[in-house]
C-alpha cells in the first residue's frame, strides 16, 4: 500500500522543488511507516482532529564538552546579514562529518573491553524534534529544543556548543539559515529552528541529482537527511532501502 | 488616491498610552515610580523601551537585574509581536492607559523568546518581511533588494521614519497589473481562547473567476466562528490596528494599506465586551 503512495510522490511534479501540504503529509506518512519498522521513534501529532499536524521525536545525545563555544564566538551575538544576497553562493560543499584527525567522542577502553564515554569529557542532552510544514516557503521546517537531564532547557549559546564545530562555521556564514529562537506556530512555545528560506535552493539540487538517476524520492526524507545531522538528528541509511525494493516491485506489479 | 496615503500615515503613527509599573516583588533600593510612554502600535517592545529600562534601573542594584520582560495581568507579553497586536489581543476594551508590569527576574523561558539585543528584533523583523514576500512575490522583490535596502526598512522602523521606510516598502507593495494582486496574502489571525498562537495559511486575494476576496471571505475560510450569522448576536470583534474594518473590504487593499511594517496583516479576534 505504501509504495503506491510512493509512486504518487514520484509522478507528482517534483521538477519544482516546492512542496504543497498534501505532499508534505504523504512524505511524513512514508517516513513514519519506515520509522515504525526501524523503531526510530517518530510519531505524528495531529492538530485537534484535523489533517494538520507534525512529526515528533525525542532523542538523547552525548555531546563532547570540549566542543564548547568556538574561540571566535566570544561574545556571540546575532548579526543578521538580513538576507543572503541572491548572488551569494554557498561555499564548496564538504562533508563536515569527515573531520580530519579529531574524534567526535573521547572514549576510554574499560577493563572488560567495553568503551564508555567519560563523564568529564561529555554531557547528555535530551532533544525534542518537530517537523512542521511552512506554507509560506512550501517546505518542511525543523523545530527543536533541548534539555539537560535535570530538565533545564538549553539557551541559544548552549545549543550552539552542541553543534559540531564544522557545521557551526558554515551556519555562521549565512545567519538566516542558521539556528535561531522562534515561536512554535502550533504550540506557541519557544523553540529553536532552522530557517527555511534556503530549503528550496538546496532541495532543488538534491531533487535534480536524484531525478537524473531516475530514482524515486521522498522529499521530506531527503530534506531531513540534509538538515537533521546539523542538529544531531541522525537519519539511518536503512530509511532508503525500501524505496529501492519498491522500484523493483513496481516493474512486476500493476498499480 | 490621496486618501489611501493618509491611511498609511495613520497606521504608522498610531500610539497607545501606556503606564509601566515595576513588579512589586522586585528588590529595589527605593520606591519605583510608574513610567508613562506613548507606544507606537507598529513597533516592538524592546525597540521602544530603553527609557523604561533606564528609569527602573535607577532604583535597582545591578545584581538584581536580569533580562527585562513585560507582563499584562499575569500574561507575559511576546515582544516579537507588534505592540498594537499585543494591545488589541489582551487589552483592547479596557480603560487607558494600558498598564504593563515590568520584570527583571524569573524570565519565563517556556513562554517568551529571549531578546538580548536589538539585532535579534531586527532578525525577526527581516525574517517576517522575507516570509511575507515569499507569499506575495515568491521572494523575488526582497531578493532583488540590496543589503542596504533591507537595512533601510529596519532603520526606518527603528527610528520612526515613515518616509525612509516607505521609500523602500512601496516596492514590496507592487504587483503585476494583470494579476490583480499579490500571489498570496500574508496574514495571521490571533485568537484569545486557543492554544494555537495564530492561524496562517495560503489565501489568494483574487478568486479563480477574478473576484476580489474580502476580509469576510478570509474569515469564512479560516475562522468562521468569528463571523456573526443572521439573527445571531455578535460575539466577536475583528480588529486590525484597533479598528473593525468592514467585512466587505477587499483583502488586497487591506494588505497594501493596513499591513504592519513587517508586511503582514495581523488580525485579532476578541470577544465582544460584556458590559
mmCIF file of N, CA, C and O in Angstrom, chain B residues 36-112:
data_model
loop_
_atom_site.group_PDB
_atom_site.id
_atom_site.type_symbol
_atom_site.label_atom_id
_atom_site.label_comp_id
_atom_site.label_asym_id
_atom_site.label_seq_id
_atom_site.Cartn_x
_atom_site.Cartn_y
_atom_site.Cartn_z
ATOM 1 N N UNK B 36 5.409 56.652 32.231
ATOM 2 C CA UNK B 36 4.383 56.768 31.192
ATOM 3 C C UNK B 36 5.033 56.963 29.832
ATOM 4 O O UNK B 36 5.996 57.720 29.685
ATOM 5 N N UNK B 37 4.480 56.294 28.819
ATOM 6 C CA UNK B 37 5.055 56.358 27.484
ATOM 7 C C UNK B 37 3.965 56.133 26.435
ATOM 8 O O UNK B 37 3.041 55.340 26.650
ATOM 9 N N UNK B 38 4.075 56.825 25.296
ATOM 10 C CA UNK B 38 3.197 56.550 24.166
ATOM 11 C C UNK B 38 3.893 55.513 23.289
ATOM 12 O O UNK B 38 4.938 55.789 22.723
ATOM 13 N N UNK B 39 3.327 54.326 23.192
ATOM 14 C CA UNK B 39 3.980 53.260 22.425
ATOM 15 C C UNK B 39 3.483 53.226 20.983
ATOM 16 O O UNK B 39 2.271 53.263 20.744
ATOM 17 N N UNK B 40 4.396 53.153 20.006
ATOM 18 C CA UNK B 40 3.950 53.027 18.613
ATOM 19 C C UNK B 40 3.340 51.653 18.378
ATOM 20 O O UNK B 40 3.945 50.642 18.729
ATOM 21 N N UNK B 41 2.161 51.626 17.797
ATOM 22 C CA UNK B 41 1.482 50.354 17.524
ATOM 23 C C UNK B 41 2.315 49.438 16.640
ATOM 24 O O UNK B 41 2.253 48.225 16.741
ATOM 25 N N UNK B 42 3.035 50.050 15.696
ATOM 26 C CA UNK B 42 3.690 49.235 14.666
ATOM 27 C C UNK B 42 5.094 48.774 15.050
ATOM 28 O O UNK B 42 5.733 48.078 14.265
ATOM 29 N N UNK B 43 5.561 49.155 16.231
ATOM 30 C CA UNK B 43 6.922 48.777 16.610
ATOM 31 C C UNK B 43 6.902 47.606 17.594
ATOM 32 O O UNK B 43 5.874 46.956 17.779
ATOM 33 N N UNK B 44 8.050 47.350 18.208
ATOM 34 C CA UNK B 44 8.193 46.204 19.100
ATOM 35 C C UNK B 44 8.722 46.668 20.450
ATOM 36 O O UNK B 44 9.506 47.610 20.539
ATOM 37 N N UNK B 45 8.289 46.005 21.505
ATOM 38 C CA UNK B 45 8.630 46.436 22.861
ATOM 39 C C UNK B 45 10.128 46.674 23.099
ATOM 40 O O UNK B 45 10.496 47.731 23.613
ATOM 41 N N UNK B 46 11.029 45.756 22.712
ATOM 42 C CA UNK B 46 12.446 46.006 23.026
ATOM 43 C C UNK B 46 12.999 47.255 22.328
ATOM 44 O O UNK B 46 13.957 47.855 22.815
ATOM 45 N N UNK B 47 12.393 47.638 21.206
ATOM 46 C CA UNK B 47 12.914 48.767 20.437
ATOM 47 C C UNK B 47 12.582 50.091 21.098
ATOM 48 O O UNK B 47 13.325 51.060 20.989
ATOM 49 N N UNK B 48 11.460 50.161 21.789
ATOM 50 C CA UNK B 48 10.971 51.457 22.278
ATOM 51 C C UNK B 48 10.981 51.581 23.799
ATOM 52 O O UNK B 48 10.448 52.550 24.333
ATOM 53 N N UNK B 49 11.598 50.631 24.505
ATOM 54 C CA UNK B 49 11.519 50.686 25.967
ATOM 55 C C UNK B 49 12.869 50.888 26.647
ATOM 56 O O UNK B 49 13.020 50.587 27.830
ATOM 57 N N UNK B 50 13.834 51.418 25.925
ATOM 58 C CA UNK B 50 15.124 51.744 26.561
ATOM 59 C C UNK B 50 14.932 52.678 27.741
ATOM 60 O O UNK B 50 15.534 52.516 28.799
ATOM 61 N N UNK B 51 14.066 53.702 27.550
ATOM 62 C CA UNK B 51 13.856 54.686 28.615
ATOM 63 C C UNK B 51 13.201 54.043 29.830
ATOM 64 O O UNK B 51 13.466 54.429 30.968
ATOM 65 N N UNK B 52 12.331 53.071 29.568
ATOM 66 C CA UNK B 52 11.668 52.375 30.672
ATOM 67 C C UNK B 52 12.724 51.641 31.501
ATOM 68 O O UNK B 52 12.731 51.712 32.740
ATOM 69 N N UNK B 53 13.616 50.956 30.795
ATOM 70 C CA UNK B 53 14.677 50.209 31.475
ATOM 71 C C UNK B 53 15.555 51.141 32.306
ATOM 72 O O UNK B 53 15.813 50.892 33.483
ATOM 73 N N UNK B 54 15.984 52.235 31.688
ATOM 74 C CA UNK B 54 16.862 53.181 32.391
ATOM 75 C C UNK B 54 16.167 53.720 33.633
ATOM 76 O O UNK B 54 16.789 53.888 34.691
ATOM 77 N N UNK B 55 14.894 54.007 33.494
ATOM 78 C CA UNK B 55 14.136 54.580 34.601
ATOM 79 C C UNK B 55 14.139 53.641 35.805
ATOM 80 O O UNK B 55 14.390 54.066 36.937
ATOM 81 N N UNK B 56 13.865 52.366 35.578
ATOM 82 C CA UNK B 56 13.765 51.445 36.708
ATOM 83 C C UNK B 56 15.126 50.995 37.206
ATOM 84 O O UNK B 56 15.285 50.666 38.378
ATOM 85 N N UNK B 57 16.114 50.989 36.322
ATOM 86 C CA UNK B 57 17.460 50.612 36.744
ATOM 87 C C UNK B 57 18.005 51.585 37.783
ATOM 88 O O UNK B 57 18.863 51.239 38.596
ATOM 89 N N UNK B 58 17.477 52.817 37.772
ATOM 90 C CA UNK B 58 17.955 53.830 38.707
ATOM 91 C C UNK B 58 17.696 53.434 40.164
ATOM 92 O O UNK B 58 18.408 53.856 41.060
ATOM 93 N N UNK B 59 16.648 52.632 40.395
ATOM 94 C CA UNK B 59 16.329 52.275 41.774
ATOM 95 C C UNK B 59 16.711 50.837 42.107
ATOM 96 O O UNK B 59 16.327 50.301 43.136
ATOM 97 N N UNK B 60 17.486 50.198 41.224
ATOM 98 C CA UNK B 60 17.841 48.799 41.477
ATOM 99 C C UNK B 60 19.341 48.611 41.505
ATOM 100 O O UNK B 60 20.093 49.365 40.883
ATOM 101 N N UNK B 61 19.756 47.571 42.217
ATOM 102 C CA UNK B 61 21.176 47.219 42.214
ATOM 103 C C UNK B 61 21.443 46.295 41.027
ATOM 104 O O UNK B 61 20.597 45.458 40.695
ATOM 105 N N UNK B 62 22.608 46.418 40.401
ATOM 106 C CA UNK B 62 22.915 45.614 39.204
ATOM 107 C C UNK B 62 22.734 44.115 39.420
ATOM 108 O O UNK B 62 22.295 43.403 38.517
ATOM 109 N N UNK B 63 23.035 43.625 40.616
ATOM 110 C CA UNK B 63 22.945 42.177 40.845
ATOM 111 C C UNK B 63 21.495 41.695 40.868
ATOM 112 O O UNK B 63 21.239 40.498 40.787
ATOM 113 N N UNK B 64 20.547 42.615 40.974
ATOM 114 C CA UNK B 64 19.139 42.221 40.974
ATOM 115 C C UNK B 64 18.512 42.337 39.587
ATOM 116 O O UNK B 64 17.301 42.157 39.431
ATOM 117 N N UNK B 65 19.314 42.663 38.583
ATOM 118 C CA UNK B 65 18.789 42.920 37.246
ATOM 119 C C UNK B 65 19.199 41.825 36.268
ATOM 120 O O UNK B 65 20.381 41.622 36.023
ATOM 121 N N UNK B 66 18.193 41.103 35.735
ATOM 122 C CA UNK B 66 18.440 40.137 34.655
ATOM 123 C C UNK B 66 17.681 40.630 33.425
ATOM 124 O O UNK B 66 17.332 41.811 33.343
ATOM 125 N N UNK B 67 17.383 39.723 32.496
ATOM 126 C CA UNK B 67 16.723 40.168 31.264
ATOM 127 C C UNK B 67 15.339 40.752 31.569
ATOM 128 O O UNK B 67 14.528 40.164 32.285
ATOM 129 N N UNK B 68 15.068 41.935 31.041
ATOM 130 C CA UNK B 68 13.787 42.602 31.265
ATOM 131 C C UNK B 68 12.684 41.914 30.467
ATOM 132 O O UNK B 68 12.906 41.500 29.334
ATOM 133 N N UNK B 69 11.517 41.792 31.094
ATOM 134 C CA UNK B 69 10.369 41.285 30.355
ATOM 135 C C UNK B 69 9.114 41.941 30.879
ATOM 136 O O UNK B 69 9.099 42.510 31.972
ATOM 137 N N UNK B 70 8.047 41.877 30.061
ATOM 138 C CA UNK B 70 6.818 42.598 30.376
ATOM 139 C C UNK B 70 5.641 41.655 30.519
ATOM 140 O O UNK B 70 5.586 40.602 29.884
ATOM 141 N N UNK B 71 4.709 42.079 31.336
ATOM 142 C CA UNK B 71 3.557 41.223 31.605
ATOM 143 C C UNK B 71 2.320 42.088 31.739
ATOM 144 O O UNK B 71 2.385 43.225 32.227
ATOM 145 N N UNK B 72 1.173 41.584 31.257
ATOM 146 C CA UNK B 72 -0.087 42.278 31.439
ATOM 147 C C UNK B 72 -1.070 41.325 32.097
ATOM 148 O O UNK B 72 -1.387 40.280 31.524
ATOM 149 N N UNK B 73 -1.531 41.668 33.285
ATOM 150 C CA UNK B 73 -2.500 40.852 34.039
ATOM 151 C C UNK B 73 -2.103 39.382 34.060
ATOM 152 O O UNK B 73 -2.918 38.502 33.788
ATOM 153 N N UNK B 74 -0.840 39.138 34.351
ATOM 154 C CA UNK B 74 -0.356 37.766 34.507
ATOM 155 C C UNK B 74 0.109 37.109 33.226
ATOM 156 O O UNK B 74 0.715 36.032 33.275
ATOM 157 N N UNK B 75 -0.143 37.728 32.093
ATOM 158 C CA UNK B 75 0.276 37.131 30.819
ATOM 159 C C UNK B 75 1.595 37.752 30.345
ATOM 160 O O UNK B 75 1.647 38.971 30.129
ATOM 161 N N UNK B 76 2.647 36.944 30.196
ATOM 162 C CA UNK B 76 3.892 37.503 29.649
ATOM 163 C C UNK B 76 3.643 38.016 28.230
ATOM 164 O O UNK B 76 2.961 37.348 27.437
ATOM 165 N N UNK B 77 4.168 39.197 27.921
ATOM 166 C CA UNK B 77 3.916 39.792 26.604
ATOM 167 C C UNK B 77 5.007 39.393 25.621
ATOM 168 O O UNK B 77 6.194 39.572 25.864
ATOM 169 N N UNK B 78 4.582 38.845 24.474
ATOM 170 C CA UNK B 78 5.521 38.359 23.466
ATOM 171 C C UNK B 78 6.098 39.538 22.694
ATOM 172 O O UNK B 78 5.432 40.127 21.838
ATOM 173 N N UNK B 79 7.370 39.822 22.966
ATOM 174 C CA UNK B 79 7.976 41.016 22.369
ATOM 175 C C UNK B 79 8.069 40.927 20.855
ATOM 176 O O UNK B 79 8.228 41.951 20.182
ATOM 177 N N UNK B 80 8.018 39.715 20.286
ATOM 178 C CA UNK B 80 8.186 39.607 18.838
ATOM 179 C C UNK B 80 6.877 39.846 18.088
ATOM 180 O O UNK B 80 6.847 39.798 16.861
ATOM 181 N N UNK B 81 5.784 40.118 18.833
ATOM 182 C CA UNK B 81 4.541 40.574 18.207
ATOM 183 C C UNK B 81 4.552 42.098 18.184
ATOM 184 O O UNK B 81 5.002 42.732 19.145
ATOM 185 N N UNK B 82 4.011 42.726 17.139
ATOM 186 C CA UNK B 82 3.904 44.189 17.165
ATOM 187 C C UNK B 82 3.099 44.645 18.389
ATOM 188 O O UNK B 82 2.146 43.973 18.814
ATOM 189 N N UNK B 83 3.470 45.796 18.920
ATOM 190 C CA UNK B 83 2.851 46.314 20.146
ATOM 191 C C UNK B 83 1.334 46.440 20.002
ATOM 192 O O UNK B 83 0.582 46.087 20.906
ATOM 193 N N UNK B 84 0.895 46.942 18.846
ATOM 194 C CA UNK B 84 -0.542 47.117 18.639
ATOM 195 C C UNK B 84 -1.295 45.802 18.692
ATOM 196 O O UNK B 84 -2.431 45.739 19.167
ATOM 197 N N UNK B 85 -0.653 44.734 18.222
ATOM 198 C CA UNK B 85 -1.285 43.414 18.255
ATOM 199 C C UNK B 85 -1.440 42.951 19.696
ATOM 200 O O UNK B 85 -2.488 42.428 20.089
ATOM 201 N N UNK B 86 -0.405 43.150 20.492
ATOM 202 C CA UNK B 86 -0.465 42.768 21.906
ATOM 203 C C UNK B 86 -1.602 43.505 22.606
ATOM 204 O O UNK B 86 -2.366 42.926 23.382
ATOM 205 N N UNK B 87 -1.719 44.806 22.314
ATOM 206 C CA UNK B 87 -2.767 45.591 22.962
ATOM 207 C C UNK B 87 -4.157 45.117 22.529
ATOM 208 O O UNK B 87 -5.034 44.878 23.351
ATOM 209 N N UNK B 88 -4.359 44.983 21.220
ATOM 210 C CA UNK B 88 -5.676 44.583 20.718
ATOM 211 C C UNK B 88 -6.078 43.214 21.245
ATOM 212 O O UNK B 88 -7.245 42.961 21.525
ATOM 213 N N UNK B 89 -5.094 42.344 21.377
ATOM 214 C CA UNK B 89 -5.372 40.980 21.792
ATOM 215 C C UNK B 89 -5.704 40.890 23.282
ATOM 216 O O UNK B 89 -6.599 40.156 23.686
ATOM 217 N N UNK B 90 -4.975 41.645 24.094
ATOM 218 C CA UNK B 90 -5.100 41.491 25.550
ATOM 219 C C UNK B 90 -5.887 42.585 26.240
ATOM 220 O O UNK B 90 -6.457 42.359 27.299
ATOM 221 N N UNK B 91 -5.898 43.803 25.669
ATOM 222 C CA UNK B 91 -6.433 44.925 26.447
ATOM 223 C C UNK B 91 -7.291 45.879 25.648
ATOM 224 O O UNK B 91 -7.458 47.034 26.032
ATOM 225 N N UNK B 92 -7.846 45.402 24.534
ATOM 226 C CA UNK B 92 -8.480 46.335 23.604
ATOM 227 C C UNK B 92 -9.679 47.063 24.190
ATOM 228 O O UNK B 92 -9.975 48.176 23.814
ATOM 229 N N UNK B 93 -10.384 46.449 25.093
ATOM 230 C CA UNK B 93 -11.587 47.110 25.583
ATOM 231 C C UNK B 93 -11.444 47.557 27.025
ATOM 232 O O UNK B 93 -12.418 47.660 27.759
ATOM 233 N N UNK B 94 -10.211 47.829 27.426
ATOM 234 C CA UNK B 94 -10.012 48.292 28.796
ATOM 235 C C UNK B 94 -9.739 49.789 28.793
ATOM 236 O O UNK B 94 -9.435 50.386 27.766
ATOM 237 N N UNK B 95 -9.844 50.366 29.976
ATOM 238 C CA UNK B 95 -9.631 51.805 30.106
ATOM 239 C C UNK B 95 -8.151 52.120 29.939
ATOM 240 O O UNK B 95 -7.298 51.428 30.483
ATOM 241 N N UNK B 96 -7.859 53.187 29.212
ATOM 242 C CA UNK B 96 -6.472 53.618 29.035
ATOM 243 C C UNK B 96 -6.015 54.352 30.293
ATOM 244 O O UNK B 96 -6.820 54.951 30.983
ATOM 245 N N UNK B 97 -4.735 54.434 30.613
ATOM 246 C CA UNK B 97 -3.621 53.860 29.862
ATOM 247 C C UNK B 97 -3.518 52.341 30.041
ATOM 248 O O UNK B 97 -4.099 51.780 30.961
ATOM 249 N N UNK B 98 -2.800 51.719 29.146
ATOM 250 C CA UNK B 98 -2.526 50.301 29.221
ATOM 251 C C UNK B 98 -1.513 50.083 30.339
ATOM 252 O O UNK B 98 -0.441 50.679 30.332
ATOM 253 N N UNK B 99 -1.870 49.267 31.318
ATOM 254 C CA UNK B 99 -0.982 49.056 32.468
ATOM 255 C C UNK B 99 -0.120 47.831 32.296
ATOM 256 O O UNK B 99 -0.612 46.694 32.343
ATOM 257 N N UNK B 100 1.163 48.043 32.088
ATOM 258 C CA UNK B 100 2.097 46.933 31.887
ATOM 259 C C UNK B 100 3.031 46.823 33.088
ATOM 260 O O UNK B 100 3.535 47.835 33.595
ATOM 261 N N UNK B 101 3.268 45.614 33.543
ATOM 262 C CA UNK B 101 4.190 45.365 34.658
ATOM 263 C C UNK B 101 5.552 44.965 34.121
ATOM 264 O O UNK B 101 5.650 44.130 33.226
ATOM 265 N N UNK B 102 6.578 45.572 34.690
ATOM 266 C CA UNK B 102 7.959 45.332 34.253
ATOM 267 C C UNK B 102 8.645 44.361 35.209
ATOM 268 O O UNK B 102 8.537 44.511 36.427
ATOM 269 N N UNK B 103 9.355 43.367 34.662
ATOM 270 C CA UNK B 103 10.087 42.385 35.466
ATOM 271 C C UNK B 103 11.547 42.365 35.082
ATOM 272 O O UNK B 103 11.904 42.568 33.918
ATOM 273 N N UNK B 104 12.408 42.082 36.087
ATOM 274 C CA UNK B 104 13.831 41.904 35.800
ATOM 275 C C UNK B 104 14.356 40.565 36.285
ATOM 276 O O UNK B 104 15.560 40.312 36.244
ATOM 277 N N UNK B 105 13.436 39.720 36.742
ATOM 278 C CA UNK B 105 13.854 38.406 37.245
ATOM 279 C C UNK B 105 12.872 37.344 36.766
ATOM 280 O O UNK B 105 11.776 37.657 36.289
ATOM 281 N N UNK B 106 13.298 36.064 36.938
ATOM 282 C CA UNK B 106 12.402 34.935 36.649
ATOM 283 C C UNK B 106 11.851 34.961 35.225
ATOM 284 O O UNK B 106 10.655 34.786 35.000
ATOM 285 N N UNK B 107 12.742 35.189 34.280
ATOM 286 C CA UNK B 107 12.333 35.221 32.884
ATOM 287 C C UNK B 107 11.593 33.926 32.527
ATOM 288 O O UNK B 107 12.107 32.840 32.733
ATOM 289 N N UNK B 108 10.364 34.037 31.981
ATOM 290 C CA UNK B 108 9.566 32.837 31.680
ATOM 291 C C UNK B 108 9.989 32.207 30.350
ATOM 292 O O UNK B 108 9.347 32.436 29.312
ATOM 293 N N UNK B 109 11.074 31.406 30.384
ATOM 294 C CA UNK B 109 11.600 30.941 29.100
ATOM 295 C C UNK B 109 10.793 29.814 28.462
ATOM 296 O O UNK B 109 11.148 29.327 27.392
ATOM 297 N N UNK B 110 9.700 29.397 29.106
ATOM 298 C CA UNK B 110 8.783 28.481 28.431
ATOM 299 C C UNK B 110 7.724 29.251 27.642
ATOM 300 O O UNK B 110 6.965 28.664 26.862
ATOM 301 N N UNK B 111 7.648 30.582 27.875
ATOM 302 C CA UNK B 111 6.627 31.390 27.197
ATOM 303 C C UNK B 111 7.214 32.412 26.238
ATOM 304 O O UNK B 111 6.601 32.739 25.229
ATOM 305 N N UNK B 112 8.361 32.967 26.612
ATOM 306 C CA UNK B 112 8.913 34.076 25.840
ATOM 307 C C UNK B 112 10.238 33.727 25.187
ATOM 308 O O UNK B 112 11.062 33.016 25.764
#
